[in-house]
mmCIF file with all atom_site columns, N, CA and C in Angstrom:
data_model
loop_
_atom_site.group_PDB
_atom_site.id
_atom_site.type_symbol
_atom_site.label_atom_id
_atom_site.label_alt_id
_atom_site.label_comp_id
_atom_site.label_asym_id
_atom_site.label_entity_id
_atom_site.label_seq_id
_atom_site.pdbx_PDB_ins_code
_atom_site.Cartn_x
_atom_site.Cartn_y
_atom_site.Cartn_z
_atom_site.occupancy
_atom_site.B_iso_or_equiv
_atom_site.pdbx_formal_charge
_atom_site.auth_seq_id
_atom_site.auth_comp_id
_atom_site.auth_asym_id
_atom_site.auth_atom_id
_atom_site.pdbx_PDB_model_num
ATOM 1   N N  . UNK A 1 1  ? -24.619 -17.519 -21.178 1.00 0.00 ? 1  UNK A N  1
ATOM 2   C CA . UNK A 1 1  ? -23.347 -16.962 -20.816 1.00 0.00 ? 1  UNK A CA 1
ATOM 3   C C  . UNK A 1 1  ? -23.230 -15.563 -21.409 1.00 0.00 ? 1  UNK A C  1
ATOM 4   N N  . UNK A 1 2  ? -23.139 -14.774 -20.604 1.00 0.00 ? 2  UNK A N  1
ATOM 5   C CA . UNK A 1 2  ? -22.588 -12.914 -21.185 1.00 0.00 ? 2  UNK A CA 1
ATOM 6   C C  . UNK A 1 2  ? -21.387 -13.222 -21.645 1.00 0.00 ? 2  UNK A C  1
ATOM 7   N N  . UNK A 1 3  ? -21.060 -12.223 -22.791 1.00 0.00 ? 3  UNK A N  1
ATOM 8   C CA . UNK A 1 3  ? -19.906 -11.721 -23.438 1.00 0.00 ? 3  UNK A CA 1
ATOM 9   C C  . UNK A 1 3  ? -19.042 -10.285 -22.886 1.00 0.00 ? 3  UNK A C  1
ATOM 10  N N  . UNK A 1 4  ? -20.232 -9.122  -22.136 1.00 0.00 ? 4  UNK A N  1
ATOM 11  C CA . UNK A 1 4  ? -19.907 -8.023  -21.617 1.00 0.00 ? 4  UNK A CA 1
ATOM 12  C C  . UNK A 1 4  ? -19.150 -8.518  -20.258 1.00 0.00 ? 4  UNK A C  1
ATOM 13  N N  . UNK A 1 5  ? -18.008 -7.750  -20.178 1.00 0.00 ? 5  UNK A N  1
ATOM 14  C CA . UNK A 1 5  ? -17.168 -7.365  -19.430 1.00 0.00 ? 5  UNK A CA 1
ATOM 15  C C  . UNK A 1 5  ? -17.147 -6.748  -18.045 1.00 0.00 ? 5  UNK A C  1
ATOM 16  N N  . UNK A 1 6  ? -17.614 -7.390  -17.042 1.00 0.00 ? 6  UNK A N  1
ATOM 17  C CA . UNK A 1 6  ? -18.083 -7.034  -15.707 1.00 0.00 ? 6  UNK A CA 1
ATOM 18  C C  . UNK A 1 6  ? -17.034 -6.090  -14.962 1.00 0.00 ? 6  UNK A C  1
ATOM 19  N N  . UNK A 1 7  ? -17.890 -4.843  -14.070 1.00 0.00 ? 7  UNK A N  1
ATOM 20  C CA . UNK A 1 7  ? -16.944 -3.965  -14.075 1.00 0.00 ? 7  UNK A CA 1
ATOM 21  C C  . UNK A 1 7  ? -15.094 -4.011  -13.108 1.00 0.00 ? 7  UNK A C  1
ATOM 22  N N  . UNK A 1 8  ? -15.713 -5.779  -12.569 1.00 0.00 ? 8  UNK A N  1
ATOM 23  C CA . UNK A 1 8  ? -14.417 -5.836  -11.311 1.00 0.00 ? 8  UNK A CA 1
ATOM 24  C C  . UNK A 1 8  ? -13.624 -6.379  -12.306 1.00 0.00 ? 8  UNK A C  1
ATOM 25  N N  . UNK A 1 9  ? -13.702 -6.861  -13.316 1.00 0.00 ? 9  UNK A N  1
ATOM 26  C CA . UNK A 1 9  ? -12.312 -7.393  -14.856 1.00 0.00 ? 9  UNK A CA 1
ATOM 27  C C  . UNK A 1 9  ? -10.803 -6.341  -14.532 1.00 0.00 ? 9  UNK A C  1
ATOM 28  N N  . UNK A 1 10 ? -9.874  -6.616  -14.384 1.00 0.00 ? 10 UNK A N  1
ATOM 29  C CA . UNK A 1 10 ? -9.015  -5.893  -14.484 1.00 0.00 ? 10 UNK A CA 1
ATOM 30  C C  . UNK A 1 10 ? -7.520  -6.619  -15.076 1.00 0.00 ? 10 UNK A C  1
ATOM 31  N N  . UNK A 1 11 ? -6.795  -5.233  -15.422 1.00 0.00 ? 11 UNK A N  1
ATOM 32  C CA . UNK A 1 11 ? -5.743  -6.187  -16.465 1.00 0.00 ? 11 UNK A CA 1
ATOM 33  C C  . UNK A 1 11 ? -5.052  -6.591  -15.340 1.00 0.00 ? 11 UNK A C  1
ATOM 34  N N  . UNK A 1 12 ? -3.827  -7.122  -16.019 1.00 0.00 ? 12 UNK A N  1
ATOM 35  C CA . UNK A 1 12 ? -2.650  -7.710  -15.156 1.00 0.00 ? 12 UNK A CA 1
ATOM 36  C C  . UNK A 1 12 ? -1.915  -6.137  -14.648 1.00 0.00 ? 12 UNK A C  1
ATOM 37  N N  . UNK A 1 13 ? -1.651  -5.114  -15.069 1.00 0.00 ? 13 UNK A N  1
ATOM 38  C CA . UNK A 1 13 ? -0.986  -3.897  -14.550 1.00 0.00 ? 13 UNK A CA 1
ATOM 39  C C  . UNK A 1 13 ? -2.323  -3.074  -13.286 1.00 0.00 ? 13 UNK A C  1
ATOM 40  N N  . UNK A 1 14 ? -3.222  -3.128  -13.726 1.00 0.00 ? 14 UNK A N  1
ATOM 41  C CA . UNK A 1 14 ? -4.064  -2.572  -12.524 1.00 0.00 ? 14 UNK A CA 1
ATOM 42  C C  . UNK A 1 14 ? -4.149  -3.591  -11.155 1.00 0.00 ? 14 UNK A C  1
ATOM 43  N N  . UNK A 1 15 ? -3.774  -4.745  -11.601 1.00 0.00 ? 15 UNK A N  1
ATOM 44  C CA . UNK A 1 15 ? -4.057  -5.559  -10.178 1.00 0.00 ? 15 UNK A CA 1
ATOM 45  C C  . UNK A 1 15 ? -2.467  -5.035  -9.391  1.00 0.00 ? 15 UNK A C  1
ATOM 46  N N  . UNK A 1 16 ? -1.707  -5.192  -10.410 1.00 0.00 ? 16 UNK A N  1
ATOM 47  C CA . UNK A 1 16 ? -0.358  -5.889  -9.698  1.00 0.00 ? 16 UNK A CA 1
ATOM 48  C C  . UNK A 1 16 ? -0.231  -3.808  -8.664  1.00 0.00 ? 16 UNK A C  1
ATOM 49  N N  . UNK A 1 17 ? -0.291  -2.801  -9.644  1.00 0.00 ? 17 UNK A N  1
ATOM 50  C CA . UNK A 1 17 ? -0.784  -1.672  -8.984  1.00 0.00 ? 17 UNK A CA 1
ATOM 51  C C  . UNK A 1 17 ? -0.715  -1.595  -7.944  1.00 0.00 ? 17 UNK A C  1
ATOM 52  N N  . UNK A 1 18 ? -2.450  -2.127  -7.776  1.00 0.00 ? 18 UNK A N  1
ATOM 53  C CA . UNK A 1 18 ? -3.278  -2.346  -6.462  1.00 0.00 ? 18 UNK A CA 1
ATOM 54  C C  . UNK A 1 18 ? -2.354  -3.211  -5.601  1.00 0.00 ? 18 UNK A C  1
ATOM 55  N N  . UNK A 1 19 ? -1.282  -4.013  -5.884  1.00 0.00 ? 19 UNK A N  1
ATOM 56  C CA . UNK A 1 19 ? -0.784  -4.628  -4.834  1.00 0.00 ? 19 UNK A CA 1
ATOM 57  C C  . UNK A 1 19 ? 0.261   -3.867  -4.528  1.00 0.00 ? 19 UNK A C  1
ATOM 58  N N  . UNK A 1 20 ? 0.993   -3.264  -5.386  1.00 0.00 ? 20 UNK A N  1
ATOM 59  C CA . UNK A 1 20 ? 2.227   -2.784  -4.907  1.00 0.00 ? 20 UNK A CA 1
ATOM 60  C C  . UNK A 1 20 ? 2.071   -1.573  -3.645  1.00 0.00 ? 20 UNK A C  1
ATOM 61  N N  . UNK A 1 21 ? 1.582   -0.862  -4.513  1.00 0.00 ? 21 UNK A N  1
ATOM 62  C CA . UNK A 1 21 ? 1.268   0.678   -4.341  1.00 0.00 ? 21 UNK A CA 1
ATOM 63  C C  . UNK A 1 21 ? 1.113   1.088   -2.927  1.00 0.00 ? 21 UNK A C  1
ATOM 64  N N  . UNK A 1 22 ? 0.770   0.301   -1.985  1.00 0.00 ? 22 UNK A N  1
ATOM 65  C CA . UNK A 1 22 ? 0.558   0.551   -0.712  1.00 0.00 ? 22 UNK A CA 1
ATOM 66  C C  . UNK A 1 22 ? 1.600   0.681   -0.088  1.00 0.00 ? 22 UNK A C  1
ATOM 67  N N  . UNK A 1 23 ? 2.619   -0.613  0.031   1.00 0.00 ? 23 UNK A N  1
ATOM 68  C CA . UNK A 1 23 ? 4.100   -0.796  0.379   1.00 0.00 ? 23 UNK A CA 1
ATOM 69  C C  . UNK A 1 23 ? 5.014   0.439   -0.320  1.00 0.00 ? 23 UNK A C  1
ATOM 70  N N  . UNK A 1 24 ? 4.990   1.113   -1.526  1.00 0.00 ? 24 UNK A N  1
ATOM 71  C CA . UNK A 1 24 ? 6.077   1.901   -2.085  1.00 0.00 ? 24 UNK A CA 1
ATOM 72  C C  . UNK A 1 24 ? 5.154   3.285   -1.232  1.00 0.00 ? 24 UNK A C  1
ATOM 73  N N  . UNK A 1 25 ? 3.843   3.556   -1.226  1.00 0.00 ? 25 UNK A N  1
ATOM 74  C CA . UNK A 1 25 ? 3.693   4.697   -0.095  1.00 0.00 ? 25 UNK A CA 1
ATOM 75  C C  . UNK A 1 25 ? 4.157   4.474   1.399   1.00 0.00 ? 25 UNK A C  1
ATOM 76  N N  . UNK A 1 26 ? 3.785   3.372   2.046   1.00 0.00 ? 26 UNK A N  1
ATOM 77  C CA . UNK A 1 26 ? 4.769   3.257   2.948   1.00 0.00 ? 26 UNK A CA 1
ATOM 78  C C  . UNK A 1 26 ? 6.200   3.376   2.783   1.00 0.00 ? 26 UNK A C  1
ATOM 79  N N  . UNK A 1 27 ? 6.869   3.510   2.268   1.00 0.00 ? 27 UNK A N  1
ATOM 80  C CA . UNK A 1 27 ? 8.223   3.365   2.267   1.00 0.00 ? 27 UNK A CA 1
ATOM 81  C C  . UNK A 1 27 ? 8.549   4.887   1.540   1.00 0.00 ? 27 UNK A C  1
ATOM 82  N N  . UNK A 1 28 ? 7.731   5.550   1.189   1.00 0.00 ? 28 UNK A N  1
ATOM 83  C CA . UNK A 1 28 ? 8.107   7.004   1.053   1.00 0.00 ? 28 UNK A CA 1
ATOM 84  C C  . UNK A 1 28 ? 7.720   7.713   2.518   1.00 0.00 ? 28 UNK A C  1
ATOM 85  N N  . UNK A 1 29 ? 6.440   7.051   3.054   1.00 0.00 ? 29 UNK A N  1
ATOM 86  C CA . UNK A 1 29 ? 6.021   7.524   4.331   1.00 0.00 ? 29 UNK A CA 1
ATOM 87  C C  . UNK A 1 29 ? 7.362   7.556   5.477   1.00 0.00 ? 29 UNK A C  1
ATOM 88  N N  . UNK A 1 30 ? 7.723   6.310   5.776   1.00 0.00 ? 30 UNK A N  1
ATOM 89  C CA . UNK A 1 30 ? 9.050   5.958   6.354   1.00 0.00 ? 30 UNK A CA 1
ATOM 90  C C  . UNK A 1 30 ? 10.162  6.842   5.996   1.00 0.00 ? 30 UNK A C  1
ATOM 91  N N  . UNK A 1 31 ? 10.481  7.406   4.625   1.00 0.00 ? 31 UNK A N  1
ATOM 92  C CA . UNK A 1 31 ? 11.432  8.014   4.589   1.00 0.00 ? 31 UNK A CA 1
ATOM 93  C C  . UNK A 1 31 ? 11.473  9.825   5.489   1.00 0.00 ? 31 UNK A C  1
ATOM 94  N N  . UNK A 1 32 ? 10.472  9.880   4.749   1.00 0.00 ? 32 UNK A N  1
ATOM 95  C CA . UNK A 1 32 ? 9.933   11.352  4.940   1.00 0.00 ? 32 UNK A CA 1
ATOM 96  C C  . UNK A 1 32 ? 10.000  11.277  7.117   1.00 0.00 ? 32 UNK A C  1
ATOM 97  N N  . UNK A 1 33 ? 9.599   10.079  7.606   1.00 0.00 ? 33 UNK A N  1
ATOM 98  C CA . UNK A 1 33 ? 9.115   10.268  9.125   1.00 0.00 ? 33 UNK A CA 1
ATOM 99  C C  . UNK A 1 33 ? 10.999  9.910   9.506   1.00 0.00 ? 33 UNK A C  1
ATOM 100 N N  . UNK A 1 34 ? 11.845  9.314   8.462   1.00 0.00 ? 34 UNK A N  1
ATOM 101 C CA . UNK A 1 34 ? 13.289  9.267   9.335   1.00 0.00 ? 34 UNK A CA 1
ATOM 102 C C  . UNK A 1 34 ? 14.094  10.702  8.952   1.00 0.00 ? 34 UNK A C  1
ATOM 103 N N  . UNK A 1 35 ? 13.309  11.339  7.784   1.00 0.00 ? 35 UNK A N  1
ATOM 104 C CA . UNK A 1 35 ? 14.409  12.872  7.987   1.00 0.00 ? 35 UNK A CA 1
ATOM 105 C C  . UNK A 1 35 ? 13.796  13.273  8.470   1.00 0.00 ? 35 UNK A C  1
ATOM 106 N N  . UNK A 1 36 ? 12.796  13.280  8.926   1.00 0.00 ? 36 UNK A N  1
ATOM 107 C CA . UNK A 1 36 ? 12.173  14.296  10.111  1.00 0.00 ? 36 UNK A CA 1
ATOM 108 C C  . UNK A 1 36 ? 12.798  13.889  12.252  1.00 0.00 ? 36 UNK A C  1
ATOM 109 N N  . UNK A 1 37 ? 12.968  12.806  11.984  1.00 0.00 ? 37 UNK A N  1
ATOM 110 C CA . UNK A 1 37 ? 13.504  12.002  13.396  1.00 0.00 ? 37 UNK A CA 1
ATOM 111 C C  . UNK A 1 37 ? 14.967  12.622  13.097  1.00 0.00 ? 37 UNK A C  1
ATOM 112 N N  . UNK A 1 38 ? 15.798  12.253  11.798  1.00 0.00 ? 38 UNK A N  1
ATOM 113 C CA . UNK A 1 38 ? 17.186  12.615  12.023  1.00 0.00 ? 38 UNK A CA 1
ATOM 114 C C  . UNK A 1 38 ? 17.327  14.451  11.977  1.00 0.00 ? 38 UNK A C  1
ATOM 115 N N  . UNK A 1 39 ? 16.271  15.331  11.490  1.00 0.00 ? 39 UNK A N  1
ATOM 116 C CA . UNK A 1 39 ? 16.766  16.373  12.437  1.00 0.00 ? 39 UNK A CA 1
ATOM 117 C C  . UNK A 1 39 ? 16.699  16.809  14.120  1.00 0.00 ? 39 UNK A C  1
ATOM 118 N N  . UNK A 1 40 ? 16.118  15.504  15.146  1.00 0.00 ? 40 UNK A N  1
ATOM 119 C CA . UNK A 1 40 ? 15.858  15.860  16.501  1.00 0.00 ? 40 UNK A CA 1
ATOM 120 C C  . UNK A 1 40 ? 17.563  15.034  16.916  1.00 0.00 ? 40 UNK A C  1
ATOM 121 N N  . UNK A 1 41 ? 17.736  13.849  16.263  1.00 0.00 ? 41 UNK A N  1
ATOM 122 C CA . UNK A 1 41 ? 18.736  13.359  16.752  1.00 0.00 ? 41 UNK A CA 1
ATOM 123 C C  . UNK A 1 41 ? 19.476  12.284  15.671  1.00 0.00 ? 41 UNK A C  1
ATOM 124 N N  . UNK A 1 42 ? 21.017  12.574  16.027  1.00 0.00 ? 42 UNK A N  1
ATOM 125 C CA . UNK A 1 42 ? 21.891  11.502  15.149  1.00 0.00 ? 42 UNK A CA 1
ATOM 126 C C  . UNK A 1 42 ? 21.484  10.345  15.411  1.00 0.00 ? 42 UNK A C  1
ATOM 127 N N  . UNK A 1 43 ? 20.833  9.980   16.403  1.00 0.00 ? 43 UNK A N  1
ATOM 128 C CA . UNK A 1 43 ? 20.698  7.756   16.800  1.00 0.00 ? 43 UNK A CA 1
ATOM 129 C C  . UNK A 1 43 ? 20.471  7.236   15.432  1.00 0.00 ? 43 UNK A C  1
ATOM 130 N N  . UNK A 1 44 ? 21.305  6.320   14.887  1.00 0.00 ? 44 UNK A N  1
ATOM 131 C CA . UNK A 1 44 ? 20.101  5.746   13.919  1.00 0.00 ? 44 UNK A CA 1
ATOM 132 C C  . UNK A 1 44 ? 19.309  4.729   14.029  1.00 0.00 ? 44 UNK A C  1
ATOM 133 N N  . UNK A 1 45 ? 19.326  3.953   15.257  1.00 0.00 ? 45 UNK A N  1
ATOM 134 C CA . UNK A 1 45 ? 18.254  3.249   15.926  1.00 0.00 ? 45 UNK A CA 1
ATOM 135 C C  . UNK A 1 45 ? 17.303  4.033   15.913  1.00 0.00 ? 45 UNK A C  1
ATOM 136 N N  . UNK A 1 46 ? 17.336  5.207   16.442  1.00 0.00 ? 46 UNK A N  1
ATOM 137 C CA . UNK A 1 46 ? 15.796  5.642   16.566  1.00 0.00 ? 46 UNK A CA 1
ATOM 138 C C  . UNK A 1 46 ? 15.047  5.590   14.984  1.00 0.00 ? 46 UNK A C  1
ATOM 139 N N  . UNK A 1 47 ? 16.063  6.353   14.350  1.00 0.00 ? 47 UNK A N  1
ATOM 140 C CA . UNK A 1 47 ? 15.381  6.608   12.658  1.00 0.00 ? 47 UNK A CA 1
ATOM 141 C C  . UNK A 1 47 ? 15.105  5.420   12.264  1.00 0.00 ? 47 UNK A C  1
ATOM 142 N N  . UNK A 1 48 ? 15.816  4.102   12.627  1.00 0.00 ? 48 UNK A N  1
ATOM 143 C CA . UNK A 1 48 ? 15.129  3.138   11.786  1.00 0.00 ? 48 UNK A CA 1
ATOM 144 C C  . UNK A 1 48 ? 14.473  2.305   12.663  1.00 0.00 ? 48 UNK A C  1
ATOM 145 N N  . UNK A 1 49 ? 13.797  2.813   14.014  1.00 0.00 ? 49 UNK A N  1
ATOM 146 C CA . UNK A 1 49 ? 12.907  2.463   14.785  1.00 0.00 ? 49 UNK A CA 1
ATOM 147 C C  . UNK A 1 49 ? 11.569  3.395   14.395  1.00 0.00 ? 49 UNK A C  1
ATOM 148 N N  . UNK A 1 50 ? 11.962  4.368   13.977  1.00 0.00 ? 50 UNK A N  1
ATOM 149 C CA . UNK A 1 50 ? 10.831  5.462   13.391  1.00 0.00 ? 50 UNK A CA 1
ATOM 150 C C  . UNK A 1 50 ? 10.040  4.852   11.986  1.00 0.00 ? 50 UNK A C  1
ATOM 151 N N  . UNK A 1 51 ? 11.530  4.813   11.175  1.00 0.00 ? 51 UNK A N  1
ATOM 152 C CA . UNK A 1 51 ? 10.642  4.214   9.476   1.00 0.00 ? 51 UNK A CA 1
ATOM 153 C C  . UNK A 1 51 ? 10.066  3.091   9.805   1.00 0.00 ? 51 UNK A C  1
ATOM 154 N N  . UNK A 1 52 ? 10.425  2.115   10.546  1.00 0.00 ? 52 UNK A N  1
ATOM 155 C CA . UNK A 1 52 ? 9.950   0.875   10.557  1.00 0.00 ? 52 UNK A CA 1
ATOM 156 C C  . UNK A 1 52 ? 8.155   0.963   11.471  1.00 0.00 ? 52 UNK A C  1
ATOM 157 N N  . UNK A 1 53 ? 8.302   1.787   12.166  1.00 0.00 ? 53 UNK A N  1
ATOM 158 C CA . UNK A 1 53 ? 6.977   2.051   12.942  1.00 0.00 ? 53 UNK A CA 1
ATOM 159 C C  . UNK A 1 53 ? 5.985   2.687   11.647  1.00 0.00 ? 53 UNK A C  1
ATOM 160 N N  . UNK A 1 54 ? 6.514   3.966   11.753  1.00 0.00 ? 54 UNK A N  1
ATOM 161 C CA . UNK A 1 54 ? 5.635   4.099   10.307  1.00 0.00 ? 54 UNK A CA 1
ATOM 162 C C  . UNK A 1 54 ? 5.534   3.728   9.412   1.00 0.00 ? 54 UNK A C  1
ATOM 163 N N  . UNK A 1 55 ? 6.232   2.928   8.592   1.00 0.00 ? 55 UNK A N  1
ATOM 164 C CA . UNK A 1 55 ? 5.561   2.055   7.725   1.00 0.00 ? 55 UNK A CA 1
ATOM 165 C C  . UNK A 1 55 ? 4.387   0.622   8.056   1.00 0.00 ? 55 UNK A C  1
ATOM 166 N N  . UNK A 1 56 ? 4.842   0.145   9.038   1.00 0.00 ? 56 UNK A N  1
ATOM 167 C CA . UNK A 1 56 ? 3.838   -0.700  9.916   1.00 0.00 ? 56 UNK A CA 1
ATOM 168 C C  . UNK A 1 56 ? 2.730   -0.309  9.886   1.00 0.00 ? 56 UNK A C  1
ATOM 169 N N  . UNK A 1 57 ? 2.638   1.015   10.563  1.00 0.00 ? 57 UNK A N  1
ATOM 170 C CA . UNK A 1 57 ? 1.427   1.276   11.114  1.00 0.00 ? 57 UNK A CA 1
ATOM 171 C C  . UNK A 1 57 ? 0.698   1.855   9.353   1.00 0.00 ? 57 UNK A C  1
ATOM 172 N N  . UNK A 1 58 ? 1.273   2.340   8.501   1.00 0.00 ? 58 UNK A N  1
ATOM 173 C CA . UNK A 1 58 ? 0.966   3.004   7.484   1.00 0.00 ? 58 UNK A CA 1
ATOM 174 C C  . UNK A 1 58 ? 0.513   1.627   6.561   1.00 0.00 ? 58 UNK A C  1
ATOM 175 N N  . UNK A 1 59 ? 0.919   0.612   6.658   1.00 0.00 ? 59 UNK A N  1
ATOM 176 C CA . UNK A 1 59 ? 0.136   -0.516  6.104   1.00 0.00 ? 59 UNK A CA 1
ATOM 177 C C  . UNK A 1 59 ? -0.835  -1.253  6.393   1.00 0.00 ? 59 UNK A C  1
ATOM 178 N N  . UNK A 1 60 ? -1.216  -1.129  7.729   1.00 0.00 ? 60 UNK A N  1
ATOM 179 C CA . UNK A 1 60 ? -2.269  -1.046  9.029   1.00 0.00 ? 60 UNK A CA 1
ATOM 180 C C  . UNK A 1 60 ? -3.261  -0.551  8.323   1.00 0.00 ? 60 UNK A C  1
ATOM 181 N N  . UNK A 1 61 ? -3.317  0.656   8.106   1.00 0.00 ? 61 UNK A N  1
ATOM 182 C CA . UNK A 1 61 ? -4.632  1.884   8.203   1.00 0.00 ? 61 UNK A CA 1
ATOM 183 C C  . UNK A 1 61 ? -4.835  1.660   6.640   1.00 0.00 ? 61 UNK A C  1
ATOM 184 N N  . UNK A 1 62 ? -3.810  0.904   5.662   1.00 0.00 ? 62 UNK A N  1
ATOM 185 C CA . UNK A 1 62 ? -4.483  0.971   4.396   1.00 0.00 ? 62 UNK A CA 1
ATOM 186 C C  . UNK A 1 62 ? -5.400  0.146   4.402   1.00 0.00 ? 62 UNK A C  1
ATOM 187 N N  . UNK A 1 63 ? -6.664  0.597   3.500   1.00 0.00 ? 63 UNK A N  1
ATOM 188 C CA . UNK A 1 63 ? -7.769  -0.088  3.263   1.00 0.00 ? 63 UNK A CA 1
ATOM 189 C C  . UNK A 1 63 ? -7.905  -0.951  1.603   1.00 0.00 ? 63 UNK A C  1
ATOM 190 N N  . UNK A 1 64 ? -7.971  -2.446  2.158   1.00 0.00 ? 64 UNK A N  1
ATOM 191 C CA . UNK A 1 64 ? -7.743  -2.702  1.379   1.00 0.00 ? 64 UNK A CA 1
ATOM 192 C C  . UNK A 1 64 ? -8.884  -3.622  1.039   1.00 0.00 ? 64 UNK A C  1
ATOM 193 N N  . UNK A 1 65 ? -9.034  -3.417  -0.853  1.00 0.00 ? 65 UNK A N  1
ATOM 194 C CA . UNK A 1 65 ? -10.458 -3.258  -1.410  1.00 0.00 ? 65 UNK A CA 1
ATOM 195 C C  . UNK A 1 65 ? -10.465 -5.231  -2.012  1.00 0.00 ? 65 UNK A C  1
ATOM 196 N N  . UNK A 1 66 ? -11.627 -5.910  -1.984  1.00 0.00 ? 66 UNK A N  1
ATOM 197 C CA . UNK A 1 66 ? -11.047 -7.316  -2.333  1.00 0.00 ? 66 UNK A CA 1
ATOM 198 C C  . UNK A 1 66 ? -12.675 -7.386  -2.944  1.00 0.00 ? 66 UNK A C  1
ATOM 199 N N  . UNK A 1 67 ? -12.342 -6.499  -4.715  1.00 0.00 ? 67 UNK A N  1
ATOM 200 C CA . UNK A 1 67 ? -13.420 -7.008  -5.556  1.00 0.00 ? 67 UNK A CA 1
ATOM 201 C C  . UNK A 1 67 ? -13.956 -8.341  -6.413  1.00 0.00 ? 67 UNK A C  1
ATOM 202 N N  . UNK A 1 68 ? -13.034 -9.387  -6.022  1.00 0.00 ? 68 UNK A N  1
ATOM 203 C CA . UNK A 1 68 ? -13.380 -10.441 -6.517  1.00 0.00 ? 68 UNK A CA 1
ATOM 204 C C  . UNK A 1 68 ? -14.861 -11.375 -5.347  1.00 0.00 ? 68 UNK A C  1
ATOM 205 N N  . UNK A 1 69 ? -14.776 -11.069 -4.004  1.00 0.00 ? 69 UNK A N  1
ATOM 206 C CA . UNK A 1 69 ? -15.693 -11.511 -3.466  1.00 0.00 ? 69 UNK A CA 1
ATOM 207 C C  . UNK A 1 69 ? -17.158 -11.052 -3.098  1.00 0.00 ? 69 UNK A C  1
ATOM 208 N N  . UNK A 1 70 ? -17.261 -9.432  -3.827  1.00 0.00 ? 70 UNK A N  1
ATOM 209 C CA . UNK A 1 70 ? -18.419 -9.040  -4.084  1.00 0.00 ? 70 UNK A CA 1
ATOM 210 C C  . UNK A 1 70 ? -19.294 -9.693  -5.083  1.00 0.00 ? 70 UNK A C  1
ATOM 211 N N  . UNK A 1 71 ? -20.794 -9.631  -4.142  1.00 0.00 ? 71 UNK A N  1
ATOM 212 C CA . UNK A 1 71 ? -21.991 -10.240 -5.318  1.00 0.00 ? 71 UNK A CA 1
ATOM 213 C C  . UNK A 1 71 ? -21.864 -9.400  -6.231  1.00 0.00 ? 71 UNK A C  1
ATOM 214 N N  . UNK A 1 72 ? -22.379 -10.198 -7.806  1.00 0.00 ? 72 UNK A N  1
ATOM 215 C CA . UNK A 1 72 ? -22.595 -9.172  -8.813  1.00 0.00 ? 72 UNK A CA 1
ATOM 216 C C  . UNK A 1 72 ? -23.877 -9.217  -8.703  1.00 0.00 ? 72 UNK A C  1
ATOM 217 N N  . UNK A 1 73 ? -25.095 -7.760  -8.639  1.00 0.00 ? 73 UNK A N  1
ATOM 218 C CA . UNK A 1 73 ? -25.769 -7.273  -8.843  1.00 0.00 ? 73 UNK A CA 1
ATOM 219 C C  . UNK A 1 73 ? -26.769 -7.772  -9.524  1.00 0.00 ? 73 UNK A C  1
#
């Protein structure tokens, strides 16, 4: 049995991180894409047809990394 510390080990704050972090960029993404919609128009259907698209799609395209099922070397 090894004692050294394999490099996918991570604490409890780097995982939880890795989980959050995607959703709170989406949701800055979303903001940023509804003041940009609410200067073409007052609807706020559209704006929160806008944030909600872009954040969707902005959680879509994240790539997401799952080091516990890699061989170790």
């Amino acid at each position: 049995m090894s004692t050294h510390e394999h490099p996918t080990d991570h604490t409890f704050v780097q995982r939880t991180a890795r989980a959050v972090v995607p959703f709170v960029t989406a949701f800055f993404i979303a903001l940023v894409a509804a003041k940009v919609v609410s200067l073409v128009t007052d609807n706020g259907w559209t704006r929160l047809a806008t944030a909600v698209g872009v954040a969707v799609i902005s959680l879509l395209f994240h790539s997401y990394e799952n080091d516990d099922e890699q061989p170790d070397p």
